[in-house]
Short mmCIF file of C-alpha atoms in Angstrom, two decimals:
data_model
loop_
_atom_site.label_atom_id
_atom_site.label_comp_id
_atom_site.label_asym_id
_atom_site.label_seq_id
_atom_site.Cartn_x
_atom_site.Cartn_y
_atom_site.Cartn_z
CA MET V 111 85.43 58.26 149.37
CA TYR V 112 82.07 59.59 148.22
CA ILE V 113 78.85 57.62 148.14
CA PHE V 114 75.69 58.22 146.15
CA VAL V 115 72.59 56.12 146.87
CA LYS V 116 69.60 55.65 144.55
CA LYS V 117 66.59 54.22 146.37
CA PHE V 118 63.52 52.81 144.64
CA LYS V 119 60.25 51.78 146.31
CA TRP V 120 61.42 49.02 148.60
CA ASN V 121 60.50 45.42 147.91
CA PHE V 122 62.59 42.36 147.33
CA ASN V 123 62.23 42.55 143.57
CA SER V 124 63.35 46.15 143.46
CA LEU V 125 66.76 47.45 142.53
CA LEU V 126 69.05 49.19 144.97
CA ILE V 127 72.22 50.73 143.61
CA LEU V 128 75.08 51.91 145.74
CA PHE V 129 77.95 53.55 143.91
CA ALA V 130 81.11 53.61 146.03
CA LEU V 131 83.80 55.66 144.34
CA SER V 132 87.17 54.79 145.75
CA ASN V 133 90.65 54.04 144.50
CA CYS V 134 89.98 50.49 143.45
CA PHE V 135 86.38 49.40 143.21
CA THR V 136 82.80 50.22 142.35
CA ILE V 137 80.00 48.28 144.02
CA THR V 138 76.46 47.64 142.79
CA LEU V 139 73.70 45.98 144.83
CA PHE V 140 70.88 44.01 143.17
CA GLY V 141 67.85 42.19 144.53
CA GLN V 142 67.94 38.40 144.40
CA GLU V 143 65.50 38.35 141.49
CA HIS V 144 67.47 40.27 138.90
CA ASP V 145 64.97 41.62 136.39
CA MET V 146 66.70 42.00 133.01
CA GLN V 147 64.12 44.59 131.92
CA HIS V 148 66.36 47.36 133.26
CA MET V 149 68.62 46.73 130.27
CA LYS V 150 66.02 48.23 127.91
CA GLY V 151 66.98 51.76 128.80
CA MET V 152 70.67 51.27 128.12
CA ALA V 153 72.41 52.59 125.04
CA THR V 154 73.00 50.27 122.12
CA ALA V 155 76.35 48.56 121.60
CA GLN V 156 77.14 50.96 118.75
CA GLU V 157 76.45 54.00 120.91
CA ILE V 158 78.63 52.63 123.68
CA ARG V 159 81.46 51.99 121.22
CA LYS V 160 81.13 55.55 119.92
CA MET V 161 81.31 56.97 123.44
CA ARG V 162 84.42 54.93 124.15
CA LEU V 163 86.13 56.17 121.00
CA THR V 164 85.33 59.81 121.73
CA SER V 165 86.57 59.41 125.29
CA ILE V 166 89.94 58.20 123.95
CA LYS V 167 90.29 61.17 121.58
CA PRO V 168 88.03 63.85 123.08
CA ASP V 169 87.44 67.28 121.61
CA SER V 170 89.32 69.54 124.02
CA GLN V 171 87.54 72.60 122.61
CA ALA V 172 84.20 71.11 123.62
CA ILE V 173 84.93 69.40 126.94
CA GLY V 174 88.26 70.88 128.07
CA LYS V 175 91.43 69.03 129.00
CA TRP V 176 93.72 68.24 131.89
CA GLU V 177 96.96 70.12 132.40
CA SER V 178 99.70 69.80 135.00
CA VAL V 179 99.93 72.70 137.43
CA ILE V 180 103.43 73.85 138.34
CA PRO V 181 103.20 76.68 140.91
CA GLU V 182 105.31 79.80 140.57
CA ILE V 183 108.77 79.80 142.09
CA GLY V 184 109.05 81.41 145.51
CA GLY V 185 106.20 79.60 147.21
CA GLY V 186 105.93 76.36 149.11
CA ALA V 187 106.21 74.04 146.11
CA ILE V 188 109.40 72.69 144.57
CA GLY V 189 108.63 72.23 140.91
CA LYS V 190 105.73 69.81 140.58
CA SER V 191 106.08 68.63 144.18
CA LEU V 192 103.82 70.26 146.75
CA GLY V 193 105.55 68.51 149.62
CA MET V 194 102.23 67.34 151.06
CA GLN V 195 99.14 65.38 150.15
CA THR V 196 95.92 67.22 149.39
CA VAL V 197 93.40 64.91 151.05
CA HIS V 198 90.80 67.63 151.63
CA THR V 199 90.32 70.49 149.14
CA ILE V 200 87.93 73.38 149.77
CA MET V 201 87.10 76.24 147.41
CA LEU V 202 87.01 79.53 149.33
CA PRO V 203 84.84 82.55 148.38
CA SER V 204 88.09 84.34 147.48
CA GLY V 205 88.66 81.85 144.67
CA LYS V 206 91.60 80.29 146.48
CA LEU V 207 91.83 76.65 147.48
CA LEU V 208 92.37 75.53 151.06
CA LEU V 209 94.22 72.20 151.15
CA CYS V 210 94.46 70.04 154.27
CA SER V 211 95.75 66.54 154.86
CA GLY V 212 96.70 66.14 158.51
CA SER V 213 98.90 63.13 159.18
CA SER V 214 98.11 61.59 155.76
CA TRP V 215 98.17 58.01 157.10
CA ARG V 216 101.86 58.18 157.87
CA ASN V 217 103.59 55.06 159.12
CA LYS V 218 106.73 54.59 161.14
CA GLY V 219 109.48 52.82 159.25
CA PRO V 220 110.82 50.49 158.25
CA LEU V 221 107.86 49.34 156.16
CA GLU V 222 107.43 46.08 154.28
CA TYR V 223 106.35 46.06 150.64
CA TYR V 224 105.38 43.36 148.18
CA PRO V 225 107.13 41.63 146.36
CA THR V 226 110.20 42.13 148.57
CA PHE V 227 108.06 40.67 151.35
CA PRO V 228 105.60 38.02 150.06
CA ASP V 229 103.28 38.66 153.02
CA PRO V 230 104.06 42.24 154.13
CA THR V 231 103.10 43.38 157.62
CA VAL V 232 100.45 46.09 157.60
CA GLY V 233 101.60 49.47 158.91
CA THR V 234 100.25 50.59 162.27
CA GLY V 235 100.29 54.33 161.59
CA CYS V 236 102.05 57.08 163.48
CA PHE V 237 99.64 57.34 166.43
CA ARG V 238 99.43 54.23 168.60
CA LYS V 239 97.26 54.21 171.70
CA ASP V 240 99.78 52.15 173.67
CA GLU V 241 102.44 54.85 173.16
CA ASP V 242 100.42 57.68 174.78
CA PRO V 243 100.97 60.03 171.77
CA PHE V 244 98.83 62.89 173.14
CA ASN V 245 100.85 63.52 176.27
CA ASN V 246 101.85 67.18 176.51
CA ILE V 247 105.54 66.26 176.36
CA ARG V 248 104.95 65.05 172.77
CA ILE V 249 102.91 67.99 171.48
CA SER V 250 105.74 69.42 169.34
CA ASP V 251 106.36 66.09 167.61
CA TYR V 252 102.62 65.62 167.13
CA TYR V 253 102.18 69.05 165.56
CA GLN V 254 104.98 68.38 163.08
CA LEU V 255 103.10 65.29 161.88
CA VAL V 256 99.66 66.90 161.51
CA ASN V 257 100.73 70.40 160.43
CA ASN V 258 99.91 69.96 156.75
CA ALA V 259 97.76 72.71 155.26
CA ALA V 260 98.21 75.05 152.31
CA ILE V 261 96.65 77.77 150.18
CA TYR V 262 96.69 77.64 146.38
CA ASP V 263 95.73 80.74 144.38
CA PRO V 264 94.74 79.86 140.78
CA ASP V 265 94.92 83.52 139.71
CA SER V 266 98.57 83.97 140.67
CA ASN V 267 99.41 80.26 140.44
CA THR V 268 101.01 80.39 143.88
CA PHE V 269 101.14 77.66 146.49
CA PHE V 270 102.01 78.39 150.12
CA ARG V 271 102.08 76.19 153.19
CA ILE V 272 100.09 77.64 156.10
CA PRO V 273 99.96 76.61 159.77
CA ALA V 274 97.29 74.13 160.80
CA PRO V 275 95.46 74.71 164.11
CA TYR V 276 97.59 74.03 167.16
CA PRO V 277 96.21 71.39 169.57
CA SER V 278 94.45 72.58 172.73
CA ASP V 279 94.23 71.01 176.19
CA ASP V 280 92.12 67.90 176.70
CA PRO V 281 89.58 68.87 179.39
CA ASP V 282 89.09 65.23 180.40
CA ASN V 283 92.75 64.17 180.65
CA PRO V 284 95.24 66.23 182.68
CA ASP V 285 98.65 66.76 181.06
CA HIS V 286 97.25 65.77 177.65
CA PHE V 287 96.14 67.66 174.58
CA GLU V 288 93.13 67.00 172.35
CA PRO V 289 94.18 65.35 169.04
CA ASN V 290 93.21 67.40 165.98
CA ASP V 291 94.47 65.40 163.02
CA PHE V 292 92.61 66.56 159.87
CA PHE V 293 93.10 63.24 158.07
CA CYS V 294 89.63 61.78 157.34
CA ILE V 295 87.87 64.86 158.71
CA GLY V 296 84.46 66.13 157.59
CA HIS V 297 83.97 69.65 156.24
CA MET V 298 81.29 71.91 154.81
CA PRO V 299 81.06 75.68 154.11
CA LEU V 300 79.16 77.90 156.54
CA PRO V 301 76.73 80.55 155.22
CA ASP V 302 79.50 83.18 155.45
CA GLY V 303 81.84 81.04 153.35
CA ASN V 304 84.08 79.95 156.22
CA PRO V 305 84.80 76.21 156.05
CA PHE V 306 83.65 74.22 159.08
CA PHE V 307 85.62 71.09 160.02
CA ALA V 308 84.74 68.34 162.49
CA GLY V 309 86.15 64.93 163.37
CA GLY V 310 89.31 63.45 161.91
CA THR V 311 91.84 60.93 163.15
CA GLN V 312 92.57 60.08 166.76
CA TYR V 313 94.56 56.80 166.69
CA TYR V 314 95.64 54.48 163.89
CA PHE V 315 96.37 51.58 166.21
CA PRO V 316 94.88 49.32 167.56
CA PHE V 317 92.51 50.53 164.83
CA ARG V 318 91.27 53.74 163.20
CA THR V 319 89.49 55.95 165.70
CA GLY V 320 87.91 59.39 165.47
CA ALA V 321 88.84 62.78 166.90
CA ARG V 322 86.12 64.98 168.43
CA THR V 323 87.53 68.44 167.67
CA SER V 324 85.95 70.98 165.32
CA TYR V 325 87.31 74.16 163.71
CA ILE V 326 86.31 77.13 161.57
CA PHE V 327 88.72 78.63 159.04
CA ASP V 328 88.50 82.41 158.53
CA TRP V 329 88.94 82.97 154.79
CA ARG V 330 88.78 86.78 155.12
CA LYS V 331 91.72 86.90 157.53
CA GLU V 332 93.67 84.70 155.16
CA LEU V 333 93.52 87.52 152.61
CA THR V 334 95.37 89.85 155.00
CA ILE V 335 98.40 87.59 155.48
CA SER V 336 101.55 87.65 153.34
CA TRP V 337 102.61 84.01 153.32
CA LYS V 338 106.10 84.80 152.09
CA LYS V 339 106.81 86.23 155.55
CA ILE V 340 105.33 83.38 157.61
CA ASP V 341 107.14 80.29 158.84
CA TRP V 342 104.25 77.85 158.77
CA ARG V 343 106.21 75.24 160.74
CA ILE V 344 106.30 77.19 164.02
CA ASP V 345 104.03 80.23 163.68
CA THR V 346 101.23 79.18 166.01
CA ALA V 347 100.20 82.82 166.51
CA THR V 348 99.13 83.07 162.86
CA ALA V 349 97.37 79.73 163.21
CA GLY V 350 95.36 81.23 166.07
CA LYS V 351 94.20 84.05 163.81
CA LEU V 352 93.11 81.76 160.98
CA TRP V 353 91.53 78.91 162.89
CA MET V 354 88.82 79.10 165.54
CA SER V 355 88.01 76.15 167.75
CA ALA V 356 84.31 75.35 167.26
CA GLY V 357 84.10 73.10 170.30
CA LEU V 358 84.22 69.40 171.09
CA MET V 359 81.69 66.84 169.98
CA LYS V 360 80.32 64.14 172.28
CA ARG V 361 82.57 61.48 170.77
CA GLY V 362 85.07 61.18 167.96
CA ARG V 363 84.13 60.82 164.31
CA TRP V 364 86.48 59.25 161.76
CA TYR V 365 84.94 60.06 158.36
CA PRO V 366 81.74 61.78 159.56
CA THR V 367 78.84 62.72 157.30
CA PHE V 368 77.44 66.28 157.26
CA VAL V 369 73.89 67.13 156.20
CA PRO V 370 72.93 70.84 155.86
CA LEU V 371 69.45 71.67 157.18
CA LEU V 372 67.08 74.34 155.89
CA ASP V 373 67.46 76.43 159.05
CA GLY V 374 71.23 76.73 158.53
CA ARG V 375 72.29 74.06 161.02
CA PHE V 376 74.43 71.05 160.21
CA ALA V 377 73.36 67.56 161.23
CA ILE V 378 76.44 65.41 161.80
CA PHE V 379 76.12 61.65 161.57
CA SER V 380 78.19 58.53 162.08
CA GLY V 381 81.94 58.06 161.71
CA PHE V 382 84.06 55.72 163.79
CA VAL V 383 84.12 56.80 167.43
CA GLY V 384 87.28 57.29 169.46
CA PHE V 385 88.57 56.25 172.85
CA GLN V 386 86.94 58.90 175.01
CA LYS V 387 86.77 59.09 178.79
CA GLY V 388 83.36 58.28 180.29
CA TYR V 389 82.36 55.78 177.58
CA PRO V 390 82.83 52.01 177.30
CA GLU V 391 85.98 50.78 175.56
CA MET V 392 85.21 51.06 171.87
CA TYR V 393 85.37 48.13 169.47
CA GLN V 394 86.71 48.13 165.92
CA PHE V 395 84.44 49.83 163.39
CA GLU V 396 82.12 51.13 166.11
CA ILE V 397 79.82 53.76 164.59
CA ASN V 398 79.00 56.95 166.48
CA HIS V 399 75.35 56.72 167.57
CA PHE V 400 75.05 60.39 168.49
CA VAL V 401 73.43 62.70 165.95
CA GLU V 402 74.85 66.16 166.63
CA PHE V 403 73.64 69.53 165.43
CA PHE V 404 75.90 72.54 164.94
CA ASP V 405 74.16 75.93 164.72
CA PRO V 406 76.45 78.64 163.26
CA ASN V 407 73.96 81.32 164.34
CA ARG V 408 74.60 80.42 167.97
CA PHE V 409 78.37 80.11 167.65
CA ASP V 410 80.50 82.20 170.01
CA ARG V 411 84.24 81.51 169.92
CA ASN V 412 84.40 82.13 173.68
CA HIS V 413 81.56 79.69 174.33
CA PRO V 414 81.49 77.28 171.35
CA GLU V 415 79.46 74.74 173.33
CA ASN V 416 76.39 76.96 172.86
CA ALA V 417 76.26 76.03 169.18
CA TRP V 418 75.98 72.28 169.80
CA ARG V 419 73.08 69.96 170.53
CA SER V 420 73.13 66.17 170.44
CA ILE V 421 70.71 63.25 170.41
CA ASP V 422 71.65 59.68 171.25
CA VAL V 423 69.68 57.56 168.78
CA LYS V 424 71.08 54.20 169.88
CA ASP V 425 67.87 53.13 171.61
CA ILE V 426 65.33 55.26 169.73
CA LYS V 427 62.68 53.19 168.01
CA GLY V 428 63.23 53.15 164.27
CA SER V 429 66.88 54.19 164.38
CA PRO V 430 69.45 52.06 162.52
CA PHE V 431 70.93 51.06 165.88
CA ALA V 432 67.63 49.78 167.30
CA THR V 433 66.13 48.14 164.21
CA LYS V 434 66.19 44.37 163.92
CA LEU V 435 66.69 43.35 160.31
CA GLU V 436 64.80 40.29 159.15
CA PHE V 437 64.81 39.65 155.41
CA PRO V 438 64.07 36.30 153.79
CA LYS V 439 66.08 37.14 150.69
CA ARG V 440 69.61 38.25 150.09
CA LEU V 441 71.32 41.00 148.20
CA VAL V 442 74.48 40.44 146.21
CA ILE V 443 77.33 42.91 145.89
CA PHE V 444 79.24 42.59 142.62
CA VAL V 445 82.68 44.10 142.32
CA MET V 446 82.43 45.77 138.91
CA LYS V 447 85.96 47.07 138.44
CA CYS V 448 88.87 45.96 140.50
CA PRO V 449 91.82 44.60 138.49
CA ILE V 450 93.63 43.38 141.61
CA PHE V 451 90.83 42.58 144.02
CA GLN V 452 91.47 41.25 147.49
CA SER V 453 88.44 40.06 149.42
CA LEU V 454 89.96 40.98 152.76
CA ALA V 455 90.50 44.56 151.65
CA LEU V 456 86.82 44.93 150.73
CA MET V 457 85.74 43.42 154.03
CA HIS V 458 87.68 46.16 155.78
CA GLN V 459 86.06 48.78 153.56
CA LEU V 460 82.47 47.69 154.13
CA PRO V 461 82.08 49.39 157.53
CA VAL V 462 83.45 52.55 155.95
CA LEU V 463 80.72 52.35 153.32
CA CYS V 464 78.14 51.97 156.08
CA HIS V 465 79.05 55.08 157.99
CA HIS V 466 79.38 57.11 154.80
CA ALA V 467 75.74 56.35 154.10
CA ILE V 468 74.84 58.19 157.32
CA ALA V 469 74.53 54.91 159.22
CA ARG V 470 71.54 53.95 157.08
CA LEU V 471 73.09 50.94 155.42
CA VAL V 472 73.48 48.36 158.16
CA PRO V 473 75.10 45.00 157.35
CA VAL V 474 74.06 42.04 159.46
CA ALA V 475 75.54 39.08 157.59
CA LEU V 476 78.66 38.82 155.50
CA ARG V 477 80.55 36.07 153.73
CA ILE V 478 82.93 35.92 150.79
CA ILE V 479 82.03 34.13 147.56
CA ASN V 480 84.59 33.40 144.86
CA THR V 481 83.40 32.58 141.34
CA MET V 482 85.05 32.22 137.96
CA HIS V 483 83.65 35.53 136.77
CA SER V 484 83.91 37.80 139.77
CA ASN V 485 84.53 38.13 143.45
CA CYS V 486 81.38 39.08 145.26
CA ILE V 487 79.95 39.29 148.72
CA ARG V 488 76.51 38.21 149.86
CA ILE V 489 75.22 40.57 152.46
CA THR V 490 71.90 40.94 154.23
CA THR V 491 71.21 44.63 154.46
CA CYS V 492 68.60 47.35 154.27
CA LEU V 493 68.30 51.03 153.53
CA HIS V 494 66.57 52.75 156.42
CA LEU V 495 65.36 56.36 156.35
CA ILE V 496 64.81 58.16 159.64
CA LYS V 497 63.73 61.70 160.43
CA TYR V 498 65.44 63.54 163.26
CA THR V 499 64.18 66.77 164.77
#
């Protein structure tokens, strides 16, 4: 999910728009006093109708067109099927695409589906905390579930599966490995073009929690490997050449947010934390209150900890975690497009929206409203901008 925020000068008559692009809904926030003057800048009904008609029958010469991609025979694809999801897609300087998906929100069967089951039971995912999934005796099974990465070359139209990074020892838990599921991970290119990854999935049950691992993918070394000769399922030696551990963060981050700084560092915000030793038992939807900085100029693969610095902003004056919100008026969230809208589903999504906005959008009151025209949620909230140094 990607989020774009437009912020106007804040007052209770102003307009705050939050576009949340996801699979099923778009959300817009308005002030209580909805000024209809903003309609003046919109296109006329005739212009809108014209745009709709041209979008139905577009000029492919002018705007291009979609085509199905069927990779060449001899690679990792079978016809149109890639055999894996492509949750995260990164363009490399070589022109190739790096595709990663991790566990892909897998569930253990049997699963219940509507309408066979009028009230289907929600899946609990493949990694349950009560089953101790990160014990070293289960590392092979774990790697099979998270080992989902691939390289697609548009020039040769070839698709090959490649080995994902193999888990390393957990320094805080003897006889356990550190989970490194790339599902819901954050990523951004380094100045040298190597993709940097951090966070991801720890557990799915009792709720979604974040991993604290980070990795760097070496795109230059990828060019030296003939994937036709590599068994991606078991070749951990090749994985060690491609992937470098970039160290462990303070706490886990499920869906973190990266912000590049002018000095080349990355500021890493938010994401759901994980169950980590030395911290209180986390609660559902708990947001990571550490702001961490990764400096690629200080990175040494033998001492990755040198590249990291962190600040706990939980109790810092002015931070989203230490700001009491008192607003006399309310904002309304309208669900603009959701043909099959379920209020409960949106309630579960709201914390995800919050941490995507770099922990700046902090909800303090929530209740469902059903009307004849739409389902909407009234929520007391604010947009808070903070500078970190």
